[in-house]
Amino acid sequence: MTSVPGPIKAKLRVGDLVFSRSAVFAGSMILVTLAAVAIFLIVQSLPAMVASKEDASILTTSFWDYVGPLVFGTVWAAALALLVALPIAIGIALFISHYAPRRLASVLGYVVDLLAAVPSVVFGLWGIGVFAPALVTAYAWLNENLGWIPLFSGTPSATGRTILTAALVLAVMVLPIMTAICREVFLQTPVLHEEAALALGATRWEMIRTAVLPFGRPGVISASVLGLGRALGETMAVAMVLSASPVITFQLLTSVNPNTIAANIALSFPEAYGLNVNVLIATGLILFIVTFAVNAFARWIVSRRKEFSGAN
């Protein structure tokens, strides 16, 4: 009776063992760092969440009344920036990947990657010194001709330092990274899909609409989330451009603008002391939660689309 040989065990090499342990350690450090940041923010924020204006001088009434306009301003500015930047990023990416000649596409891709490396303070200086003054005339025209729309009502700012200017500067800042990701995803579209659409008589735009855009939808969502994450957390450019007030308003052209959490921390932290520091850290915890929720929601959308595509 012949015995059945057991499974052959692969010889474990030292290099494989070192690499696997290093990979596990690197992955674990991400979770440890995230947990450490979350614990620090929570512990330092607890005293501020029950504080009042008698306890902390930077509070107007209570902590939740103080943080409300900041959360609104952060989400409002980031949403406006994403609304402006996303269509432009998709258009530039499609031009580079499917319309531009190869040599021109290479140059444009290099320029886009170079813009992503520009420091935010440079965008802030450009926004406050060049962009904001140039928009004053445009804001006056919008108010005069479209003032019946609540977004463009009110007295236009004489300096151009409005929430709309800050959002446009943010749009310029997030545009390179969103364009780069969309471009790489569109270039990964299977050539057979594109050729099949063209063989069936589709025009180039119809081919892009039926083959490229559906294939690149998860990448576009990822690019949007990365751009939104940077817009939510941007500090210096917004702090330099925005003329902020502790209000909640949807008006885009006036000098009364809600501030963002990151810009408020940057402007207030150097002079903060005592419980005021805890209040600012607590606003950072709110920003941490908002950013985490946005990323989790985007991951859920992408995973749902993959499950739906697999089921079909």
PDB file of C-alpha atoms in Angstrom:
ATOM      1  CA  MET A   1       0.000   0.000   0.000  1.00  0.00           C
ATOM      2  CA  THR A   2       1.527   3.197  -1.141  1.00  0.00           C
ATOM      3  CA  SER A   3       1.391   6.179   1.168  1.00  0.00           C
ATOM      4  CA  VAL A   4       0.142   9.519  -0.086  1.00  0.00           C
ATOM      5  CA  PRO A   5       2.892  12.097   0.120  1.00  0.00           C
ATOM      6  CA  GLY A   6       2.102  15.177   2.220  1.00  0.00           C
ATOM      7  CA  PRO A   7       2.084  18.684   0.890  1.00  0.00           C
ATOM      8  CA  ILE A   8       5.433  20.024  -0.127  1.00  0.00           C
ATOM      9  CA  LYS A   9       6.473  22.899   2.081  1.00  0.00           C
ATOM     10  CA  ALA A  10       8.266  25.700   0.361  1.00  0.00           C
ATOM     11  CA  LYS A  11      11.592  26.615   1.835  1.00  0.00           C
ATOM     12  CA  LEU A  12      11.263  29.942   3.591  1.00  0.00           C
ATOM     13  CA  ARG A  13      14.055  32.258   2.598  1.00  0.00           C
ATOM     14  CA  VAL A  14      15.441  34.945   4.841  1.00  0.00           C
ATOM     15  CA  GLY A  15      14.708  37.658   2.306  1.00  0.00           C
ATOM     16  CA  ASP A  16      11.050  36.634   2.006  1.00  0.00           C
ATOM     17  CA  LEU A  17      10.691  36.547   5.781  1.00  0.00           C
ATOM     18  CA  VAL A  18      12.238  39.996   6.191  1.00  0.00           C
ATOM     19  CA  PHE A  19      10.067  41.472   3.430  1.00  0.00           C
ATOM     20  CA  SER A  20       6.824  39.982   4.771  1.00  0.00           C
ATOM     21  CA  ARG A  21       7.530  41.132   8.322  1.00  0.00           C
ATOM     22  CA  SER A  22       8.479  44.592   7.084  1.00  0.00           C
ATOM     23  CA  ALA A  23       5.263  44.853   5.079  1.00  0.00           C
ATOM     24  CA  VAL A  24       3.171  43.819   8.090  1.00  0.00           C
ATOM     25  CA  PHE A  25       5.029  46.329  10.292  1.00  0.00           C
ATOM     26  CA  ALA A  26       4.521  49.151   7.778  1.00  0.00           C
ATOM     27  CA  GLY A  27       0.824  48.405   7.454  1.00  0.00           C
ATOM     28  CA  SER A  28       0.418  48.208  11.222  1.00  0.00           C
ATOM     29  CA  MET A  29       2.183  51.533  11.726  1.00  0.00           C
ATOM     30  CA  ILE A  30      -0.486  53.254   9.632  1.00  0.00           C
ATOM     31  CA  LEU A  31      -3.192  51.996  11.981  1.00  0.00           C
ATOM     32  CA  VAL A  32      -1.125  52.801  15.070  1.00  0.00           C
ATOM     33  CA  THR A  33      -0.436  56.340  13.867  1.00  0.00           C
ATOM     34  CA  LEU A  34      -4.088  56.922  12.990  1.00  0.00           C
ATOM     35  CA  ALA A  35      -5.201  55.611  16.375  1.00  0.00           C
ATOM     36  CA  ALA A  36      -2.602  57.739  18.194  1.00  0.00           C
ATOM     37  CA  VAL A  37      -3.757  60.888  16.403  1.00  0.00           C
ATOM     38  CA  ALA A  38      -7.413  60.100  17.110  1.00  0.00           C
ATOM     39  CA  ILE A  39      -6.735  59.420  20.825  1.00  0.00           C
ATOM     40  CA  PHE A  40      -4.736  62.644  21.183  1.00  0.00           C
ATOM     41  CA  LEU A  41      -7.473  64.718  19.536  1.00  0.00           C
ATOM     42  CA  ILE A  42     -10.229  63.138  21.618  1.00  0.00           C
ATOM     43  CA  VAL A  43      -8.415  63.503  24.945  1.00  0.00           C
ATOM     44  CA  GLN A  44      -7.459  67.128  24.292  1.00  0.00           C
ATOM     45  CA  SER A  45     -10.921  67.983  22.966  1.00  0.00           C
ATOM     46  CA  LEU A  46     -13.042  66.746  25.865  1.00  0.00           C
ATOM     47  CA  PRO A  47     -12.541  69.842  28.088  1.00  0.00           C
ATOM     48  CA  ALA A  48     -13.428  72.166  25.202  1.00  0.00           C
ATOM     49  CA  MET A  49     -16.679  70.477  24.241  1.00  0.00           C
ATOM     50  CA  VAL A  50     -18.333  71.456  27.529  1.00  0.00           C
ATOM     51  CA  ALA A  51     -16.713  74.888  27.776  1.00  0.00           C
ATOM     52  CA  SER A  52     -18.458  78.251  27.547  1.00  0.00           C
ATOM     53  CA  LYS A  53     -17.317  81.770  26.754  1.00  0.00           C
ATOM     54  CA  GLU A  54     -16.495  82.308  30.432  1.00  0.00           C
ATOM     55  CA  ASP A  55     -14.000  79.447  30.240  1.00  0.00           C
ATOM     56  CA  ALA A  56     -12.390  80.140  26.845  1.00  0.00           C
ATOM     57  CA  SER A  57     -12.010  83.655  25.495  1.00  0.00           C
ATOM     58  CA  ILE A  58     -12.265  82.673  21.821  1.00  0.00           C
ATOM     59  CA  LEU A  59     -15.764  81.226  22.240  1.00  0.00           C
ATOM     60  CA  THR A  60     -18.782  83.359  21.414  1.00  0.00           C
ATOM     61  CA  THR A  61     -21.291  81.346  23.479  1.00  0.00           C
ATOM     62  CA  SER A  62     -20.571  77.625  23.578  1.00  0.00           C
ATOM     63  CA  PHE A  63     -18.171  75.371  21.705  1.00  0.00           C
ATOM     64  CA  TRP A  64     -20.855  74.044  19.358  1.00  0.00           C
ATOM     65  CA  ASP A  65     -21.973  77.558  18.411  1.00  0.00           C
ATOM     66  CA  TYR A  66     -18.319  78.405  17.754  1.00  0.00           C
ATOM     67  CA  VAL A  67     -17.569  75.370  15.585  1.00  0.00           C
ATOM     68  CA  GLY A  68     -20.776  75.504  13.506  1.00  0.00           C
ATOM     69  CA  PRO A  69     -19.731  78.350  11.166  1.00  0.00           C
ATOM     70  CA  LEU A  70     -16.263  76.833  10.842  1.00  0.00           C
ATOM     71  CA  VAL A  71     -17.630  73.462   9.719  1.00  0.00           C
ATOM     72  CA  PHE A  72     -19.975  75.194   7.303  1.00  0.00           C
ATOM     73  CA  GLY A  73     -17.181  77.329   5.849  1.00  0.00           C
ATOM     74  CA  THR A  74     -14.877  74.333   5.462  1.00  0.00           C
ATOM     75  CA  VAL A  75     -17.447  72.193   3.656  1.00  0.00           C
ATOM     76  CA  TRP A  76     -18.797  75.136   1.625  1.00  0.00           C
ATOM     77  CA  ALA A  77     -15.380  76.234   0.317  1.00  0.00           C
ATOM     78  CA  ALA A  78     -14.297  72.655  -0.445  1.00  0.00           C
ATOM     79  CA  ALA A  79     -17.566  71.857  -2.235  1.00  0.00           C
ATOM     80  CA  LEU A  80     -17.291  74.978  -4.390  1.00  0.00           C
ATOM     81  CA  ALA A  81     -13.681  74.127  -5.226  1.00  0.00           C
ATOM     82  CA  LEU A  82     -14.611  70.570  -6.195  1.00  0.00           C
ATOM     83  CA  LEU A  83     -17.562  71.780  -8.271  1.00  0.00           C
ATOM     84  CA  VAL A  84     -15.235  74.026 -10.279  1.00  0.00           C
ATOM     85  CA  ALA A  85     -12.178  71.753 -10.484  1.00  0.00           C
ATOM     86  CA  LEU A  86     -13.729  68.363 -11.326  1.00  0.00           C
ATOM     87  CA  PRO A  87     -15.145  69.133 -14.816  1.00  0.00           C
ATOM     88  CA  ILE A  88     -11.969  70.995 -15.762  1.00  0.00           C
ATOM     89  CA  ALA A  89      -9.767  68.147 -14.510  1.00  0.00           C
ATOM     90  CA  ILE A  90     -11.749  65.570 -16.506  1.00  0.00           C
ATOM     91  CA  GLY A  91     -11.578  67.760 -19.622  1.00  0.00           C
ATOM     92  CA  ILE A  92      -7.809  68.286 -19.348  1.00  0.00           C
ATOM     93  CA  ALA A  93      -7.243  64.593 -18.668  1.00  0.00           C
ATOM     94  CA  LEU A  94      -9.292  63.563 -21.701  1.00  0.00           C
ATOM     95  CA  PHE A  95      -7.480  66.069 -23.904  1.00  0.00           C
ATOM     96  CA  ILE A  96      -4.074  64.788 -22.792  1.00  0.00           C
ATOM     97  CA  SER A  97      -5.014  61.121 -23.061  1.00  0.00           C
ATOM     98  CA  HIS A  98      -7.157  61.040 -26.228  1.00  0.00           C
ATOM     99  CA  TYR A  99      -6.968  64.291 -28.195  1.00  0.00           C
ATOM    100  CA  ALA A 100      -3.570  65.955 -27.931  1.00  0.00           C
ATOM    101  CA  PRO A 101      -0.632  64.849 -30.110  1.00  0.00           C
ATOM    102  CA  ARG A 102       1.849  62.678 -28.249  1.00  0.00           C
ATOM    103  CA  ARG A 103       4.516  65.362 -27.972  1.00  0.00           C
ATOM    104  CA  LEU A 104       2.066  68.002 -26.751  1.00  0.00           C
ATOM    105  CA  ALA A 105       0.483  65.513 -24.348  1.00  0.00           C
ATOM    106  CA  SER A 106       3.888  64.777 -22.846  1.00  0.00           C
ATOM    107  CA  VAL A 107       4.573  68.485 -22.271  1.00  0.00           C
ATOM    108  CA  LEU A 108       1.125  69.110 -20.789  1.00  0.00           C
ATOM    109  CA  GLY A 109       1.471  66.103 -18.490  1.00  0.00           C
ATOM    110  CA  TYR A 110       4.792  67.433 -17.244  1.00  0.00           C
ATOM    111  CA  VAL A 111       3.279  70.887 -16.619  1.00  0.00           C
ATOM    112  CA  VAL A 112       0.370  69.380 -14.683  1.00  0.00           C
ATOM    113  CA  ASP A 113       2.738  67.339 -12.511  1.00  0.00           C
ATOM    114  CA  LEU A 114       4.860  70.442 -11.933  1.00  0.00           C
ATOM    115  CA  LEU A 115       1.854  72.467 -10.747  1.00  0.00           C
ATOM    116  CA  ALA A 116       1.129  69.830  -8.110  1.00  0.00           C
ATOM    117  CA  ALA A 117       4.510  70.587  -6.508  1.00  0.00           C
ATOM    118  CA  VAL A 118       3.885  74.331  -6.052  1.00  0.00           C
ATOM    119  CA  PRO A 119       3.654  75.201  -2.307  1.00  0.00           C
ATOM    120  CA  SER A 120       0.303  76.388  -1.027  1.00  0.00           C
ATOM    121  CA  VAL A 121       1.774  79.658   0.245  1.00  0.00           C
ATOM    122  CA  VAL A 122       2.650  80.559  -3.356  1.00  0.00           C
ATOM    123  CA  PHE A 123      -0.976  80.052  -4.363  1.00  0.00           C
ATOM    124  CA  GLY A 124      -1.976  82.198  -1.399  1.00  0.00           C
ATOM    125  CA  LEU A 125       0.330  85.030  -2.440  1.00  0.00           C
ATOM    126  CA  TRP A 126      -0.970  84.820  -5.997  1.00  0.00           C
ATOM    127  CA  GLY A 127      -4.553  84.754  -4.772  1.00  0.00           C
ATOM    128  CA  ILE A 128      -4.273  87.789  -2.525  1.00  0.00           C
ATOM    129  CA  GLY A 129      -1.954  89.829  -4.770  1.00  0.00           C
ATOM    130  CA  VAL A 130      -3.233  89.080  -8.279  1.00  0.00           C
ATOM    131  CA  PHE A 131      -6.355  86.954  -8.394  1.00  0.00           C
ATOM    132  CA  ALA A 132      -8.550  88.665  -5.780  1.00  0.00           C
ATOM    133  CA  PRO A 133      -8.071  92.232  -7.168  1.00  0.00           C
ATOM    134  CA  ALA A 134      -8.729  90.961 -10.694  1.00  0.00           C
ATOM    135  CA  LEU A 135     -12.092  89.519  -9.614  1.00  0.00           C
ATOM    136  CA  VAL A 136     -13.490  92.734  -8.113  1.00  0.00           C
ATOM    137  CA  THR A 137     -14.898  93.908 -11.465  1.00  0.00           C
ATOM    138  CA  ALA A 138     -16.336  90.474 -12.206  1.00  0.00           C
ATOM    139  CA  TYR A 139     -18.004  90.370  -8.789  1.00  0.00           C
ATOM    140  CA  ALA A 140     -19.563  93.800  -9.368  1.00  0.00           C
ATOM    141  CA  TRP A 141     -20.921  92.615 -12.724  1.00  0.00           C
ATOM    142  CA  LEU A 142     -22.335  89.428 -11.207  1.00  0.00           C
ATOM    143  CA  ASN A 143     -24.004  91.373  -8.432  1.00  0.00           C
ATOM    144  CA  GLU A 144     -25.465  93.893 -10.850  1.00  0.00           C
ATOM    145  CA  ASN A 145     -26.820  91.354 -13.338  1.00  0.00           C
ATOM    146  CA  LEU A 146     -27.459  88.286 -11.166  1.00  0.00           C
ATOM    147  CA  GLY A 147     -28.076  89.899  -7.803  1.00  0.00           C
ATOM    148  CA  TRP A 148     -31.585  88.410  -7.715  1.00  0.00           C
ATOM    149  CA  ILE A 149     -29.931  85.039  -7.093  1.00  0.00           C
ATOM    150  CA  PRO A 150     -29.206  84.650  -3.341  1.00  0.00           C
ATOM    151  CA  LEU A 151     -25.659  83.441  -4.040  1.00  0.00           C
ATOM    152  CA  PHE A 152     -24.765  86.743  -5.733  1.00  0.00           C
ATOM    153  CA  SER A 153     -26.792  89.117  -3.551  1.00  0.00           C
ATOM    154  CA  GLY A 154     -25.436  91.631  -1.049  1.00  0.00           C
ATOM    155  CA  THR A 155     -22.781  94.301  -1.402  1.00  0.00           C
ATOM    156  CA  PRO A 156     -19.773  93.025  -3.409  1.00  0.00           C
ATOM    157  CA  SER A 157     -16.418  93.032  -1.650  1.00  0.00           C
ATOM    158  CA  ALA A 158     -14.118  95.896  -2.616  1.00  0.00           C
ATOM    159  CA  THR A 159     -11.027  93.718  -2.123  1.00  0.00           C
ATOM    160  CA  GLY A 160     -12.174  90.464  -3.772  1.00  0.00           C
ATOM    161  CA  ARG A 161     -11.280  88.480  -0.639  1.00  0.00           C
ATOM    162  CA  THR A 162     -14.431  86.369  -0.524  1.00  0.00           C
ATOM    163  CA  ILE A 163     -15.336  82.739  -0.014  1.00  0.00           C
ATOM    164  CA  LEU A 164     -15.675  82.376  -3.794  1.00  0.00           C
ATOM    165  CA  THR A 165     -12.127  83.648  -4.330  1.00  0.00           C
ATOM    166  CA  ALA A 166     -10.832  81.206  -1.730  1.00  0.00           C
ATOM    167  CA  ALA A 167     -12.760  78.372  -3.399  1.00  0.00           C
ATOM    168  CA  LEU A 168     -11.346  79.268  -6.826  1.00  0.00           C
ATOM    169  CA  VAL A 169      -7.814  79.298  -5.423  1.00  0.00           C
ATOM    170  CA  LEU A 170      -8.494  75.895  -3.857  1.00  0.00           C
ATOM    171  CA  ALA A 171      -9.801  74.676  -7.221  1.00  0.00           C
ATOM    172  CA  VAL A 172      -6.530  75.698  -8.871  1.00  0.00           C
ATOM    173  CA  MET A 173      -4.585  73.915  -6.126  1.00  0.00           C
ATOM    174  CA  VAL A 174      -6.460  70.599  -6.354  1.00  0.00           C
ATOM    175  CA  LEU A 175      -6.683  70.655 -10.154  1.00  0.00           C
ATOM    176  CA  PRO A 176      -3.198  69.148 -10.845  1.00  0.00           C
ATOM    177  CA  ILE A 177      -3.582  66.067  -8.645  1.00  0.00           C
ATOM    178  CA  MET A 178      -7.112  65.402  -9.888  1.00  0.00           C
ATOM    179  CA  THR A 179      -5.998  65.812 -13.501  1.00  0.00           C
ATOM    180  CA  ALA A 180      -3.002  63.512 -13.048  1.00  0.00           C
ATOM    181  CA  ILE A 181      -5.091  60.710 -11.541  1.00  0.00           C
ATOM    182  CA  CYS A 182      -7.853  60.996 -14.148  1.00  0.00           C
ATOM    183  CA  ARG A 183      -5.283  61.044 -16.941  1.00  0.00           C
ATOM    184  CA  GLU A 184      -3.598  57.843 -15.745  1.00  0.00           C
ATOM    185  CA  VAL A 185      -6.944  56.089 -15.318  1.00  0.00           C
ATOM    186  CA  PHE A 186      -8.168  57.097 -18.775  1.00  0.00           C
ATOM    187  CA  LEU A 187      -4.916  55.838 -20.310  1.00  0.00           C
ATOM    188  CA  GLN A 188      -5.577  52.413 -18.750  1.00  0.00           C
ATOM    189  CA  THR A 189      -8.803  51.931 -20.716  1.00  0.00           C
ATOM    190  CA  PRO A 190      -8.522  48.649 -22.684  1.00  0.00           C
ATOM    191  CA  VAL A 191      -7.646  49.396 -26.284  1.00  0.00           C
ATOM    192  CA  LEU A 192     -10.030  46.670 -27.470  1.00  0.00           C
ATOM    193  CA  HIS A 193     -12.954  48.511 -25.874  1.00  0.00           C
ATOM    194  CA  GLU A 194     -12.044  51.726 -27.663  1.00  0.00           C
ATOM    195  CA  GLU A 195     -11.468  49.983 -31.002  1.00  0.00           C
ATOM    196  CA  ALA A 196     -14.735  48.075 -30.690  1.00  0.00           C
ATOM    197  CA  ALA A 197     -16.669  51.302 -30.157  1.00  0.00           C
ATOM    198  CA  LEU A 198     -14.968  52.949 -33.129  1.00  0.00           C
ATOM    199  CA  ALA A 199     -15.538  49.859 -35.303  1.00  0.00           C
ATOM    200  CA  LEU A 200     -19.259  50.077 -34.564  1.00  0.00           C
ATOM    201  CA  GLY A 201     -19.328  53.591 -36.020  1.00  0.00           C
ATOM    202  CA  ALA A 202     -18.959  55.662 -32.861  1.00  0.00           C
ATOM    203  CA  THR A 203     -17.317  59.058 -33.050  1.00  0.00           C
ATOM    204  CA  ARG A 204     -14.370  59.821 -30.805  1.00  0.00           C
ATOM    205  CA  TRP A 205     -16.621  61.525 -28.243  1.00  0.00           C
ATOM    206  CA  GLU A 206     -19.118  58.644 -28.339  1.00  0.00           C
ATOM    207  CA  MET A 207     -16.234  56.222 -27.821  1.00  0.00           C
ATOM    208  CA  ILE A 208     -15.066  58.238 -24.801  1.00  0.00           C
ATOM    209  CA  ARG A 209     -18.593  58.447 -23.409  1.00  0.00           C
ATOM    210  CA  THR A 210     -19.336  54.730 -23.790  1.00  0.00           C
ATOM    211  CA  ALA A 211     -15.907  53.159 -23.146  1.00  0.00           C
ATOM    212  CA  VAL A 212     -13.479  55.525 -21.418  1.00  0.00           C
ATOM    213  CA  LEU A 213     -15.661  57.344 -18.897  1.00  0.00           C
ATOM    214  CA  PRO A 214     -17.434  54.219 -17.533  1.00  0.00           C
ATOM    215  CA  PHE A 215     -14.082  52.441 -17.169  1.00  0.00           C
ATOM    216  CA  GLY A 216     -12.507  55.426 -15.420  1.00  0.00           C
ATOM    217  CA  ARG A 217     -15.395  56.211 -13.073  1.00  0.00           C
ATOM    218  CA  PRO A 218     -13.749  54.690  -9.947  1.00  0.00           C
ATOM    219  CA  GLY A 219     -10.586  56.632 -10.717  1.00  0.00           C
ATOM    220  CA  VAL A 220     -12.557  59.861 -11.122  1.00  0.00           C
ATOM    221  CA  ILE A 221     -14.205  59.241  -7.755  1.00  0.00           C
ATOM    222  CA  SER A 222     -10.803  58.617  -6.173  1.00  0.00           C
ATOM    223  CA  ALA A 223      -9.421  61.792  -7.731  1.00  0.00           C
ATOM    224  CA  SER A 224     -12.416  63.740  -6.438  1.00  0.00           C
ATOM    225  CA  VAL A 225     -11.904  62.423  -2.924  1.00  0.00           C
ATOM    226  CA  LEU A 226      -8.201  63.260  -2.929  1.00  0.00           C
ATOM    227  CA  GLY A 227      -8.942  66.751  -4.217  1.00  0.00           C
ATOM    228  CA  LEU A 228     -11.729  67.222  -1.693  1.00  0.00           C
ATOM    229  CA  GLY A 229      -9.463  66.015   1.105  1.00  0.00           C
ATOM    230  CA  ARG A 230      -6.810  68.571   0.219  1.00  0.00           C
ATOM    231  CA  ALA A 231      -9.410  71.316  -0.102  1.00  0.00           C
ATOM    232  CA  LEU A 232     -10.876  70.450   3.308  1.00  0.00           C
ATOM    233  CA  GLY A 233      -7.493  70.580   5.012  1.00  0.00           C
ATOM    234  CA  GLU A 234      -5.856  73.470   3.152  1.00  0.00           C
ATOM    235  CA  THR A 235      -4.557  76.113   5.525  1.00  0.00           C
ATOM    236  CA  MET A 236      -2.224  78.848   4.321  1.00  0.00           C
ATOM    237  CA  ALA A 237      -3.835  79.713   0.992  1.00  0.00           C
ATOM    238  CA  VAL A 238      -7.280  80.092   2.570  1.00  0.00           C
ATOM    239  CA  ALA A 239      -5.909  81.990   5.581  1.00  0.00           C
ATOM    240  CA  MET A 240      -4.154  84.472   3.280  1.00  0.00           C
ATOM    241  CA  VAL A 241      -6.989  84.966   0.788  1.00  0.00           C
ATOM    242  CA  LEU A 242     -10.153  84.812   2.876  1.00  0.00           C
ATOM    243  CA  SER A 243     -11.529  87.741   4.843  1.00  0.00           C
ATOM    244  CA  ALA A 244     -13.328  85.656   7.422  1.00  0.00           C
ATOM    245  CA  SER A 245     -16.158  86.252   9.889  1.00  0.00           C
ATOM    246  CA  PRO A 246     -17.876  83.901  12.384  1.00  0.00           C
ATOM    247  CA  VAL A 247     -21.074  83.603  10.321  1.00  0.00           C
ATOM    248  CA  ILE A 248     -23.034  81.133   8.230  1.00  0.00           C
ATOM    249  CA  THR A 249     -23.979  82.611   4.862  1.00  0.00           C
ATOM    250  CA  PHE A 250     -24.327  81.329   1.323  1.00  0.00           C
ATOM    251  CA  GLN A 251     -23.488  84.684  -0.266  1.00  0.00           C
ATOM    252  CA  LEU A 252     -20.374  84.400  -2.420  1.00  0.00           C
ATOM    253  CA  LEU A 253     -19.456  87.986  -3.251  1.00  0.00           C
ATOM    254  CA  THR A 254     -19.624  89.879   0.033  1.00  0.00           C
ATOM    255  CA  SER A 255     -16.860  90.583   2.533  1.00  0.00           C
ATOM    256  CA  VAL A 256     -18.779  88.631   5.208  1.00  0.00           C
ATOM    257  CA  ASN A 257     -17.494  85.077   4.813  1.00  0.00           C
ATOM    258  CA  PRO A 258     -17.411  81.977   7.016  1.00  0.00           C
ATOM    259  CA  ASN A 259     -13.930  80.839   7.967  1.00  0.00           C
ATOM    260  CA  THR A 260     -12.565  77.297   7.562  1.00  0.00           C
ATOM    261  CA  ILE A 261     -11.349  75.097  10.390  1.00  0.00           C
ATOM    262  CA  ALA A 262      -7.776  74.773   9.146  1.00  0.00           C
ATOM    263  CA  ALA A 263      -7.370  78.496   8.466  1.00  0.00           C
ATOM    264  CA  ASN A 264      -8.883  79.390  11.844  1.00  0.00           C
ATOM    265  CA  ILE A 265      -6.443  77.092  13.650  1.00  0.00           C
ATOM    266  CA  ALA A 266      -3.486  78.566  11.783  1.00  0.00           C
ATOM    267  CA  LEU A 267      -4.530  82.137  12.562  1.00  0.00           C
ATOM    268  CA  SER A 268      -5.583  81.610  16.185  1.00  0.00           C
ATOM    269  CA  PHE A 269      -3.144  79.015  17.518  1.00  0.00           C
ATOM    270  CA  PRO A 270      -0.053  81.261  17.960  1.00  0.00           C
ATOM    271  CA  GLU A 271      -1.911  83.476  20.471  1.00  0.00           C
ATOM    272  CA  ALA A 272      -3.977  80.719  22.108  1.00  0.00           C
ATOM    273  CA  TYR A 273      -3.433  79.696  25.725  1.00  0.00           C
ATOM    274  CA  GLY A 274      -5.074  77.469  28.300  1.00  0.00           C
ATOM    275  CA  LEU A 275      -8.490  76.160  27.310  1.00  0.00           C
ATOM    276  CA  ASN A 276      -8.338  78.085  24.045  1.00  0.00           C
ATOM    277  CA  VAL A 277      -5.769  75.549  22.829  1.00  0.00           C
ATOM    278  CA  ASN A 278      -8.171  72.718  23.640  1.00  0.00           C
ATOM    279  CA  VAL A 279     -10.917  74.487  21.707  1.00  0.00           C
ATOM    280  CA  LEU A 280      -8.726  74.719  18.604  1.00  0.00           C
ATOM    281  CA  ILE A 281      -7.686  71.073  18.954  1.00  0.00           C
ATOM    282  CA  ALA A 282     -11.365  70.163  19.240  1.00  0.00           C
ATOM    283  CA  THR A 283     -12.069  71.914  15.947  1.00  0.00           C
ATOM    284  CA  GLY A 284      -9.211  69.853  14.502  1.00  0.00           C
ATOM    285  CA  LEU A 285     -11.010  66.731  15.741  1.00  0.00           C
ATOM    286  CA  ILE A 286     -14.151  67.845  13.897  1.00  0.00           C
ATOM    287  CA  LEU A 287     -12.100  68.318  10.713  1.00  0.00           C
ATOM    288  CA  PHE A 288     -10.551  64.862  11.247  1.00  0.00           C
ATOM    289  CA  ILE A 289     -14.022  63.305  11.509  1.00  0.00           C
ATOM    290  CA  VAL A 290     -15.336  65.158   8.450  1.00  0.00           C
ATOM    291  CA  THR A 291     -12.354  64.106   6.331  1.00  0.00           C
ATOM    292  CA  PHE A 292     -12.578  60.503   7.541  1.00  0.00           C
ATOM    293  CA  ALA A 293     -16.313  60.404   6.758  1.00  0.00           C
ATOM    294  CA  VAL A 294     -15.766  61.776   3.247  1.00  0.00           C
ATOM    295  CA  ASN A 295     -13.104  59.175   2.486  1.00  0.00           C
ATOM    296  CA  ALA A 296     -15.182  56.345   3.950  1.00  0.00           C
ATOM    297  CA  PHE A 297     -18.201  57.396   1.888  1.00  0.00           C
ATOM    298  CA  ALA A 298     -16.113  57.475  -1.299  1.00  0.00           C
ATOM    299  CA  ARG A 299     -14.673  54.030  -0.567  1.00  0.00           C
ATOM    300  CA  TRP A 300     -18.197  52.735  -0.068  1.00  0.00           C
ATOM    301  CA  ILE A 301     -19.298  54.149  -3.431  1.00  0.00           C
ATOM    302  CA  VAL A 302     -16.339  52.566  -5.247  1.00  0.00           C
ATOM    303  CA  SER A 303     -16.849  49.188  -3.558  1.00  0.00           C
ATOM    304  CA  ARG A 304     -20.566  49.216  -4.337  1.00  0.00           C
ATOM    305  CA  ARG A 305     -19.820  49.907  -7.996  1.00  0.00           C
ATOM    306  CA  LYS A 306     -17.313  47.041  -8.115  1.00  0.00           C
ATOM    307  CA  GLU A 307     -19.844  44.669  -6.545  1.00  0.00           C
ATOM    308  CA  PHE A 308     -22.511  45.790  -9.009  1.00  0.00           C
ATOM    309  CA  SER A 309     -20.135  45.354 -11.970  1.00  0.00           C
ATOM    310  CA  GLY A 310     -19.161  41.894 -10.725  1.00  0.00           C
ATOM    311  CA  ALA A 311     -22.772  40.863 -10.313  1.00  0.00           C
ATOM    312  CA  ASN A 312     -23.513  41.873 -13.872  1.00  0.00           C
TER     313      ASN A 312
END
